[in-house]
PDB file of C-alpha atoms and ligand atoms in Angstrom:
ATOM      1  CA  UNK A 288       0.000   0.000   0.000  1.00 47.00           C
ATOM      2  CA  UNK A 289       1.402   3.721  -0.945  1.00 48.00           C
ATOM      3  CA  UNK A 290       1.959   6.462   1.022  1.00 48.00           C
ATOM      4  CA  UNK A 291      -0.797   7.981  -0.928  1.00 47.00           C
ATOM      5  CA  UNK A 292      -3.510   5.731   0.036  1.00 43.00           C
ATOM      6  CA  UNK A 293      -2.682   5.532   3.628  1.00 43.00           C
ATOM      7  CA  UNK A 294      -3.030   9.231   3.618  1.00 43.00           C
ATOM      8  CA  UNK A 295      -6.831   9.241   1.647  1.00 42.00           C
ATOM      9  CA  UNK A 296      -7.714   6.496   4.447  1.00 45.00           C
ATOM     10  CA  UNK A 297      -6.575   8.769   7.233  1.00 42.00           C
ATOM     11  CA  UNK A 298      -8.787  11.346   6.056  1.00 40.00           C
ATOM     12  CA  UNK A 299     -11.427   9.417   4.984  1.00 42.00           C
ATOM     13  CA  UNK A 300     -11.532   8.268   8.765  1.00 40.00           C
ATOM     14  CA  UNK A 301     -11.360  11.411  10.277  1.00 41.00           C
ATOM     15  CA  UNK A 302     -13.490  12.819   8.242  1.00 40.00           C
ATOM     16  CA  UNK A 303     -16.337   9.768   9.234  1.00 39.00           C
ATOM     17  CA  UNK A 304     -15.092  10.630  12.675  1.00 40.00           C
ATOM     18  CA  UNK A 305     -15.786  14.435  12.759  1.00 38.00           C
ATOM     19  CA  UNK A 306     -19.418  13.970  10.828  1.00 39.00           C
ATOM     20  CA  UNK A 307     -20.097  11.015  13.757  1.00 39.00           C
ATOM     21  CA  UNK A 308     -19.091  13.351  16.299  1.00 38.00           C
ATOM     22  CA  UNK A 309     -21.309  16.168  14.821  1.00 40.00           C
ATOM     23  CA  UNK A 310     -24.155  13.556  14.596  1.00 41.00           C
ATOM     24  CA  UNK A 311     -23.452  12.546  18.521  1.00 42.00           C
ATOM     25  CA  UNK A 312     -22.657  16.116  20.116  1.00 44.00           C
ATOM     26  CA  UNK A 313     -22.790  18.676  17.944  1.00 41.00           C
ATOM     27  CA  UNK A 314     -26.460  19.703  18.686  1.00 45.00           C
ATOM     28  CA  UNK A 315     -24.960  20.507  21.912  1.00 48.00           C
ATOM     29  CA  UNK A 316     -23.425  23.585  20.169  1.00 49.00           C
ATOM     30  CA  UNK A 317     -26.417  25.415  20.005  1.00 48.00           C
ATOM     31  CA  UNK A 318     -29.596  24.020  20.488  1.00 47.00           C
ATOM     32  CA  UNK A 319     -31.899  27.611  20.244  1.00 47.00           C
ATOM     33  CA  UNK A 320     -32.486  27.480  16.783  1.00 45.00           C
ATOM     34  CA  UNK A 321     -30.532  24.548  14.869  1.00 47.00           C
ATOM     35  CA  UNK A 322     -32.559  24.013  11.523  1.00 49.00           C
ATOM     36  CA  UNK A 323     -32.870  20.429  11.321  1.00 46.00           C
ATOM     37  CA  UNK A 324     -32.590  19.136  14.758  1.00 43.00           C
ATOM     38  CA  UNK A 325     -35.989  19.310  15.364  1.00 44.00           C
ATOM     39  CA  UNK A 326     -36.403  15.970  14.462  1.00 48.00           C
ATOM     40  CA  UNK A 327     -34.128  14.063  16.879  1.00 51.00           C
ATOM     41  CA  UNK A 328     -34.637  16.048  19.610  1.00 53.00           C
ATOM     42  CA  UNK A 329     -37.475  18.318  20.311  1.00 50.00           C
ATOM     43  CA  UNK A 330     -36.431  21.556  20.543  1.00 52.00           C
ATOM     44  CA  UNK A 331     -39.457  23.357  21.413  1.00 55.00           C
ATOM     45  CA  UNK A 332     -40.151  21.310  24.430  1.00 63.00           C
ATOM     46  CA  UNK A 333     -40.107  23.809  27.619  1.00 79.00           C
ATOM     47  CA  UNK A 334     -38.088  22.896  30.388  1.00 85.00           C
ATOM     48  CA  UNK A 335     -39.418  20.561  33.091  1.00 91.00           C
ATOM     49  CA  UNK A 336     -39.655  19.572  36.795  1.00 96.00           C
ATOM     50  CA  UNK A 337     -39.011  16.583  37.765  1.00 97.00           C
ATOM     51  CA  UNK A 338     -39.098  14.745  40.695  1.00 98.00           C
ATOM     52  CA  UNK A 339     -36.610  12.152  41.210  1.00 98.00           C
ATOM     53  CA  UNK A 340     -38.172   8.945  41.842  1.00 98.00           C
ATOM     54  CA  UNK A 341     -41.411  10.081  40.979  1.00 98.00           C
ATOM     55  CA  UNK A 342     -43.842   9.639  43.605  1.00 97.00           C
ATOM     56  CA  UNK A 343     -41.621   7.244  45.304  1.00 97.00           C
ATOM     57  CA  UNK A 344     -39.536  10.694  45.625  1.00 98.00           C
ATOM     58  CA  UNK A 345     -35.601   9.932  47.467  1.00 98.00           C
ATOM     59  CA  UNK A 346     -35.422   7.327  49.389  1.00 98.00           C
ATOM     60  CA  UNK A 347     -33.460   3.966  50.255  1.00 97.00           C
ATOM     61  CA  UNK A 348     -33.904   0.384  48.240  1.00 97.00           C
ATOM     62  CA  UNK A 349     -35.816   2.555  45.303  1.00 98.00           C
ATOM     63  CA  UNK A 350     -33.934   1.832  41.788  1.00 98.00           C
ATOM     64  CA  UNK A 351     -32.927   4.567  40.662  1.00 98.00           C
ATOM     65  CA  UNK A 352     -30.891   3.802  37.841  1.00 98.00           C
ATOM     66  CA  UNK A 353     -34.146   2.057  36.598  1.00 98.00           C
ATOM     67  CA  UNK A 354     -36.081   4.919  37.332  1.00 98.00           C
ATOM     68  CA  UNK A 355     -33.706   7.264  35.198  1.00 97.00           C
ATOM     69  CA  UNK A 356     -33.846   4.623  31.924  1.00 96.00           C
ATOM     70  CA  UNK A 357     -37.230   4.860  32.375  1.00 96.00           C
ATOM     71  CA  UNK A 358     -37.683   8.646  32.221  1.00 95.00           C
ATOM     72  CA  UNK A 359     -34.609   9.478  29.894  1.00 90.00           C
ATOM     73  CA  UNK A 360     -34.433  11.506  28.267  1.00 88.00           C
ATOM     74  CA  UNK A 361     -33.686  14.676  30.632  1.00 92.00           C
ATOM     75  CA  UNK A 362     -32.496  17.908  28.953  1.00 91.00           C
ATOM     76  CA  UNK A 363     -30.856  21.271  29.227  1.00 88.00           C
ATOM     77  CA  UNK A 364     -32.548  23.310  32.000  1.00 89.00           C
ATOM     78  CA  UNK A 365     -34.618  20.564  32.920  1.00 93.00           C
ATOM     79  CA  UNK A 366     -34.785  20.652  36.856  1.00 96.00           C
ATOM     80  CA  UNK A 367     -34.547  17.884  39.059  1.00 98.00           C
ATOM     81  CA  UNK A 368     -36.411  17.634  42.685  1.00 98.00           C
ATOM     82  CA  UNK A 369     -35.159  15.918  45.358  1.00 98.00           C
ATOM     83  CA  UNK A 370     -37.548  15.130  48.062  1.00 98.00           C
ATOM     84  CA  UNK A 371     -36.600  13.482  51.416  1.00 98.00           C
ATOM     85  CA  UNK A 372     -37.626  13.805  54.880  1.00 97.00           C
ATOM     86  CA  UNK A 373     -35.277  16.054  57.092  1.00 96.00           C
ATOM     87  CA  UNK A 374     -33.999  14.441  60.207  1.00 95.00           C
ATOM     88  CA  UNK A 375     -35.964  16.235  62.191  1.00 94.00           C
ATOM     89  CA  UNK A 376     -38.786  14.027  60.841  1.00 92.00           C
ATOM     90  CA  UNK A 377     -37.397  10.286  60.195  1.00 92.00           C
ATOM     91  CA  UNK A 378     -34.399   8.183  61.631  1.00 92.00           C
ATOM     92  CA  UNK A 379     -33.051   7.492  57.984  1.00 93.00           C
ATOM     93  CA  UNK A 380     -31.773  10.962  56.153  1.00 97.00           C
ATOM     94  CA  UNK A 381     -30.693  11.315  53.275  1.00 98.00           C
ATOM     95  CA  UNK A 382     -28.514  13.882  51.180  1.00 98.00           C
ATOM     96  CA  UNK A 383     -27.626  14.678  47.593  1.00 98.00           C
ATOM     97  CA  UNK A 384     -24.304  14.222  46.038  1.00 98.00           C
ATOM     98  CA  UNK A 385     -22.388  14.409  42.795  1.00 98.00           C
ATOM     99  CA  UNK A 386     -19.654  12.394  41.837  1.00 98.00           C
ATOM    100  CA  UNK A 387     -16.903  13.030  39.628  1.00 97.00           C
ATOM    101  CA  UNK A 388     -16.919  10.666  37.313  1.00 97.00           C
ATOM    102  CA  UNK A 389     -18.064   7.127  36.092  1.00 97.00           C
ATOM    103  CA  UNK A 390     -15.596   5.329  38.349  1.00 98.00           C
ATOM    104  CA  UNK A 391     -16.770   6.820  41.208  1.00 98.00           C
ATOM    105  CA  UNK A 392     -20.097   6.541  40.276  1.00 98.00           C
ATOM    106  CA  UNK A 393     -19.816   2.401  40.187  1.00 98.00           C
ATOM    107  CA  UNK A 394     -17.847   2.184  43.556  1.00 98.00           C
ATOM    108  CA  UNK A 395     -20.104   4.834  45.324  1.00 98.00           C
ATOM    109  CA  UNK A 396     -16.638   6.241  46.227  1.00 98.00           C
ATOM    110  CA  UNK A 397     -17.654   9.374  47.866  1.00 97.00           C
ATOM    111  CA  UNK A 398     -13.991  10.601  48.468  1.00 96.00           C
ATOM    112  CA  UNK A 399     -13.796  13.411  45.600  1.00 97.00           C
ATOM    113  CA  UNK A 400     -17.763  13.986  45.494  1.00 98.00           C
ATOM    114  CA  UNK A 401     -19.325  16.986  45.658  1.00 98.00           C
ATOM    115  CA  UNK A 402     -22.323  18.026  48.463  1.00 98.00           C
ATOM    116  CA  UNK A 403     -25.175  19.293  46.568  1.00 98.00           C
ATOM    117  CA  UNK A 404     -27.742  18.680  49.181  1.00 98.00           C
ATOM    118  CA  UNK A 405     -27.531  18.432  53.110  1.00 98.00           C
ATOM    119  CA  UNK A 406     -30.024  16.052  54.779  1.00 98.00           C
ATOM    120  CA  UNK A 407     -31.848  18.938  55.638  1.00 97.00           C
ATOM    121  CA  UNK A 408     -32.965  20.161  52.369  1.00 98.00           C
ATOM    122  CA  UNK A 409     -34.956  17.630  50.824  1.00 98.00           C
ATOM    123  CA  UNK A 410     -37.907  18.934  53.166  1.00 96.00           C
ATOM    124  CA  UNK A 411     -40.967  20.833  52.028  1.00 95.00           C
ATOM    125  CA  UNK A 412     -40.937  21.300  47.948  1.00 96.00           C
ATOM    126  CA  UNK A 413     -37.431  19.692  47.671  1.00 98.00           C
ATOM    127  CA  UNK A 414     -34.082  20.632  46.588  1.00 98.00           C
ATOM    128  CA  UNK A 415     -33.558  21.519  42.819  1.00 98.00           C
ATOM    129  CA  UNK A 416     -30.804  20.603  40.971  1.00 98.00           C
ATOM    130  CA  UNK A 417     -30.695  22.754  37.506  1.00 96.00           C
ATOM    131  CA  UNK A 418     -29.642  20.247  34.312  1.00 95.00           C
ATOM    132  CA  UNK A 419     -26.923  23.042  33.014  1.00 91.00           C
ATOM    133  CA  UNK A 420     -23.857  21.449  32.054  1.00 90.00           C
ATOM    134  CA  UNK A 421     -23.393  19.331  29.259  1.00 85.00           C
ATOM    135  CA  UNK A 422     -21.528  16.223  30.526  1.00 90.00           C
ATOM    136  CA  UNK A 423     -22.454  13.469  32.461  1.00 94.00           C
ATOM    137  CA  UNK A 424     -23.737  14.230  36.109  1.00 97.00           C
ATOM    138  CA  UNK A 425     -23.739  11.495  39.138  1.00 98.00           C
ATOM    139  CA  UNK A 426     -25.884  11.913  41.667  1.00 98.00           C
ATOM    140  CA  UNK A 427     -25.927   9.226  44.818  1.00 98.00           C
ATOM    141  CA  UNK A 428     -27.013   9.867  48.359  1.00 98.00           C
ATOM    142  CA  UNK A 429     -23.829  10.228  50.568  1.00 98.00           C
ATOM    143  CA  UNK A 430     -25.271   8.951  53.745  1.00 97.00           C
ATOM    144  CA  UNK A 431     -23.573   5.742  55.537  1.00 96.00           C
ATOM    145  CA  UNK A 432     -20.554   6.621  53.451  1.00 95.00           C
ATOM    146  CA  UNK A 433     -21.853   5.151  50.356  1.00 96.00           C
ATOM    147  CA  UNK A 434     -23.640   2.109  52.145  1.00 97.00           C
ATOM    148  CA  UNK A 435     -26.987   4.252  50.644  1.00 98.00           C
ATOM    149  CA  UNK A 436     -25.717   4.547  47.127  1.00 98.00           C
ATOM    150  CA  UNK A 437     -24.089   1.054  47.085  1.00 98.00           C
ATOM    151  CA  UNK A 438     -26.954  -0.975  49.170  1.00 98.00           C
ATOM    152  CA  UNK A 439     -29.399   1.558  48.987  1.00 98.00           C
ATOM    153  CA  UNK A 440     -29.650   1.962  45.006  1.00 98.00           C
ATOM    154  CA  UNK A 441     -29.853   5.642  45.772  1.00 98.00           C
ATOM    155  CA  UNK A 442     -27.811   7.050  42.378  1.00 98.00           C
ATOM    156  CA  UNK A 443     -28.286   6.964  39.317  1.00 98.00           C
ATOM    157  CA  UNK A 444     -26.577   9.306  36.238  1.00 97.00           C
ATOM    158  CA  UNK A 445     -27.620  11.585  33.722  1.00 95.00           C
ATOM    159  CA  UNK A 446     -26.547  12.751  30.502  1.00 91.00           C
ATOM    160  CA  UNK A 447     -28.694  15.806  29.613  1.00 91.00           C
ATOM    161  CA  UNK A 448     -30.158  16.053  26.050  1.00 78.00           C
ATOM    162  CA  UNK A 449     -28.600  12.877  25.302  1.00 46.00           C
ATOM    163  CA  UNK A 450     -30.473   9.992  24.972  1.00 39.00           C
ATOM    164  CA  UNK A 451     -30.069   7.871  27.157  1.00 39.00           C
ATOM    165  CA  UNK A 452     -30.989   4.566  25.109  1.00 38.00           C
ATOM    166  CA  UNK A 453     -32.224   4.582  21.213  1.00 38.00           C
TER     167      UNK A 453
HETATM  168  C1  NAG B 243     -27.963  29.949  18.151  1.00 86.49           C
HETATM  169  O1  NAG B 243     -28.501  30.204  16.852  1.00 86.49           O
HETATM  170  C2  NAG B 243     -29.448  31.250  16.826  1.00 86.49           C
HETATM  171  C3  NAG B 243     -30.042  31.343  15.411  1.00 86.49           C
HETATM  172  O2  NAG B 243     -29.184  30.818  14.448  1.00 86.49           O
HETATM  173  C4  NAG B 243     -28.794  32.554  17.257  1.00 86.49           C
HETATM  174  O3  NAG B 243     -29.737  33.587  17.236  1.00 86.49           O
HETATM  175  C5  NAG B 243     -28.243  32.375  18.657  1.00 86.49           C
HETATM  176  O4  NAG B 243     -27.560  33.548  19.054  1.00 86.49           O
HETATM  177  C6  NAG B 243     -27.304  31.188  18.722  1.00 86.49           C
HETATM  178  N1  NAG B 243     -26.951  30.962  20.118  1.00 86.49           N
HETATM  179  C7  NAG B 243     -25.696  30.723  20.497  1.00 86.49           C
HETATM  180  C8  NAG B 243     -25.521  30.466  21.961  1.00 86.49           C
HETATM  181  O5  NAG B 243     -24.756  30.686  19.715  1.00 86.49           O
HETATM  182  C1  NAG B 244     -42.330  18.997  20.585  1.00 86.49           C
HETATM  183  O1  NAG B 244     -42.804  19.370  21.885  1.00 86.49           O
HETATM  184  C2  NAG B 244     -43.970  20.153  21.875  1.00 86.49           C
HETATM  185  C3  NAG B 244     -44.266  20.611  23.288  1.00 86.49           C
HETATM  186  O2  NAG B 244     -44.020  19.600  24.229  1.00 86.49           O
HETATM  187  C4  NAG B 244     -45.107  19.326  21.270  1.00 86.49           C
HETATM  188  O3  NAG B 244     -46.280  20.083  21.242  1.00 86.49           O
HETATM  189  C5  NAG B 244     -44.720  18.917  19.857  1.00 86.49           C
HETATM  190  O4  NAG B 244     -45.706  18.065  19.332  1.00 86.49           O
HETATM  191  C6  NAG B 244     -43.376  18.185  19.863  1.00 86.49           C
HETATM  192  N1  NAG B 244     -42.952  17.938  18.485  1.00 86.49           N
HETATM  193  C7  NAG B 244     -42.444  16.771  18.107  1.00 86.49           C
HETATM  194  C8  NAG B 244     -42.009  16.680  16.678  1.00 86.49           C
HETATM  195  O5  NAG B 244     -42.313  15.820  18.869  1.00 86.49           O
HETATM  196  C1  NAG B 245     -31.888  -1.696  38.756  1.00 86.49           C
HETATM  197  O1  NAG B 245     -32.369  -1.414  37.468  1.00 86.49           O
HETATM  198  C2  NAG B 245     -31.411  -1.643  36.458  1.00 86.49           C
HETATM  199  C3  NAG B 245     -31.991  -1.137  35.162  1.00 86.49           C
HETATM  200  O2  NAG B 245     -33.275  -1.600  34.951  1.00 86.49           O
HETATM  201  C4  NAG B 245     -31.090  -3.122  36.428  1.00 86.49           C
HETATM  202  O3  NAG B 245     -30.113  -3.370  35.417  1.00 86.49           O
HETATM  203  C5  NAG B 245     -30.519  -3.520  37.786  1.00 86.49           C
HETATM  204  O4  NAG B 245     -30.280  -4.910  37.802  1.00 86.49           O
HETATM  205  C6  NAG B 245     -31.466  -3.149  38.885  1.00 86.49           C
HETATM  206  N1  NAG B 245     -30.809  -3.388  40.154  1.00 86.49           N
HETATM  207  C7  NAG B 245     -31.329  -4.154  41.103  1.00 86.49           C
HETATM  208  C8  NAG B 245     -30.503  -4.354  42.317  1.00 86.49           C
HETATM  209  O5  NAG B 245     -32.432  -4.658  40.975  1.00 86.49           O
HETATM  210  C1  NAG B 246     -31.263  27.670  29.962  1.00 86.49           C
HETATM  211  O1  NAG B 246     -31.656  28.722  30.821  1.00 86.49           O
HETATM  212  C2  NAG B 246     -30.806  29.840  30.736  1.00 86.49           C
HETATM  213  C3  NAG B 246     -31.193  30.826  31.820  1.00 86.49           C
HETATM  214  O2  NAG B 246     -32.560  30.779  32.089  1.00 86.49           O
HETATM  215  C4  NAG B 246     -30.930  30.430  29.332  1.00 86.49           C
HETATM  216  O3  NAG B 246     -30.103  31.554  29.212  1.00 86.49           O
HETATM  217  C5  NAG B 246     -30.484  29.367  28.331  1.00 86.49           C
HETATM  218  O4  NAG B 246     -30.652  29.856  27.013  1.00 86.49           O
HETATM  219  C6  NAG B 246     -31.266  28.105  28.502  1.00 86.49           C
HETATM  220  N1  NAG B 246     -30.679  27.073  27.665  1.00 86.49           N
HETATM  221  C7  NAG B 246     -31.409  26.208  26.973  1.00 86.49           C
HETATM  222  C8  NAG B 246     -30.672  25.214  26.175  1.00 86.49           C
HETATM  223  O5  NAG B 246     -32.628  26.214  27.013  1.00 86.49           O
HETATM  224  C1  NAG B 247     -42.344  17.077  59.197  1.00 86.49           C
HETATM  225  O1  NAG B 247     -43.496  16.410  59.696  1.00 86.49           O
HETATM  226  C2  NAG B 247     -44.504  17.309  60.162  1.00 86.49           C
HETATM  227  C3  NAG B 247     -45.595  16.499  60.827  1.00 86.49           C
HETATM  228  O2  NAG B 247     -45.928  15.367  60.065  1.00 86.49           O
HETATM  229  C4  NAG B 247     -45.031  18.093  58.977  1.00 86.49           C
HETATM  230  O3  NAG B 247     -46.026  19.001  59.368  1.00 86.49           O
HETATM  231  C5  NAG B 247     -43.878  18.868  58.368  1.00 86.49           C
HETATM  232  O4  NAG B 247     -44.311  19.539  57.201  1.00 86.49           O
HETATM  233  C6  NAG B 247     -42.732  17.953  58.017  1.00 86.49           C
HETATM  234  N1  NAG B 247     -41.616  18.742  57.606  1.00 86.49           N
HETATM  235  C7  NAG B 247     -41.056  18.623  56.417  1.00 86.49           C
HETATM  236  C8  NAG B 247     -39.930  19.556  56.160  1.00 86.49           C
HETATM  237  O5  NAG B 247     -41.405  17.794  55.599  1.00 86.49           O
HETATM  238 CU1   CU B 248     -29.945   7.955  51.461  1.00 86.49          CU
END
């Protein structure tokens, strides 16, 4: 094989790469007014509220990794609701937490994660959790030092304006 070919093929890959990449992510770009995209993923739709676990709201030995398949996909701006009891009014809190990444996410390794909400905050209307970034997020419950996320099936992840399965 020539120099010559090996060079087309190279492009020719990245080139398939880029346009799969584009097809993947690049409605992430900007997502206002993208002729085209209305197709895939509804751009009109308003952002919503809602509440994690559904009327089973935060709490321990709910699946919540089932429970995200099964309402996937979330999007941009979308805002989540966390509802628990406070301590104040049941002997098993609970708290909201984001992991870093994937690995963490597995192990319920709650070394590098982040506090979003204290066990006090899921009272009342809940704590919101506003969909903004565009990467993966991991929540989990940090209580019990992962025995919750790990035992509990309190986490789940979510990729917004992704789909999460096709
Ligand atoms: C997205 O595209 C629309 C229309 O093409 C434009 O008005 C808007 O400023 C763009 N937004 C960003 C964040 O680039
Ligand atoms: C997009 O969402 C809006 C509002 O939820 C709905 O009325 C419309 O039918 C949807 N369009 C498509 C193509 O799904
Ligand atoms: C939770 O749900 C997921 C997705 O449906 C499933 O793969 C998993 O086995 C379930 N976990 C348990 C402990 O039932
Ligand atoms: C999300 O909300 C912010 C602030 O309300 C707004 O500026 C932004 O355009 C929204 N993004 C999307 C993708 O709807
Ligand atoms: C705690 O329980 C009391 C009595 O059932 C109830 O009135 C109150 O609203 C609860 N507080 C929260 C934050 O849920
Ligand atoms: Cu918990």
């Amino acid at each position: 094989m020539g120099r010559f070919t090996l060079v087309l093929m190279l492009t020719y890959a990245s080139l398939l790469g880029v346009s799969l990449a584009n097809k993947d992510w690049g409605f992430g770009f900007n997502n206002t007014n993208w002729p085209g995209s209305h197709q895939r993923h509804n751009q009109t739709h308003a952002p919503k509220k809602i509440i994690v676990g559904g009327s089973q709201n935060w709490h321990f030995g709910f699946n919540y990794t089932d429970w995200s398949l099964k309402n996937a996909p979330f999007y941009f701006n979308d805002t989540l609701v966390f509802k628990y009891d406070p301590p104040s009014n049941t002997t098993f809190p609970h708290s909201v937490y984001l992991l870093p990444n994937l690995r963490s996410f597995l192990n319920c390794d709650l070394k590098r994660a982040k506090m979003i909400a204290n066990p006090t905050q899921g009272g009342g209307k809940g704590f919101e959790f506003v969909l903004k970034k565009r990467k993966p997020h991991y929540f989990a419950c940090g209580e019990k030092d992962g025995f919750h996320c790990k035992v509990g099936l309190m986490k789940f992840a979510v990729v917004p304006l992704l789909r999460w399965r096709y």
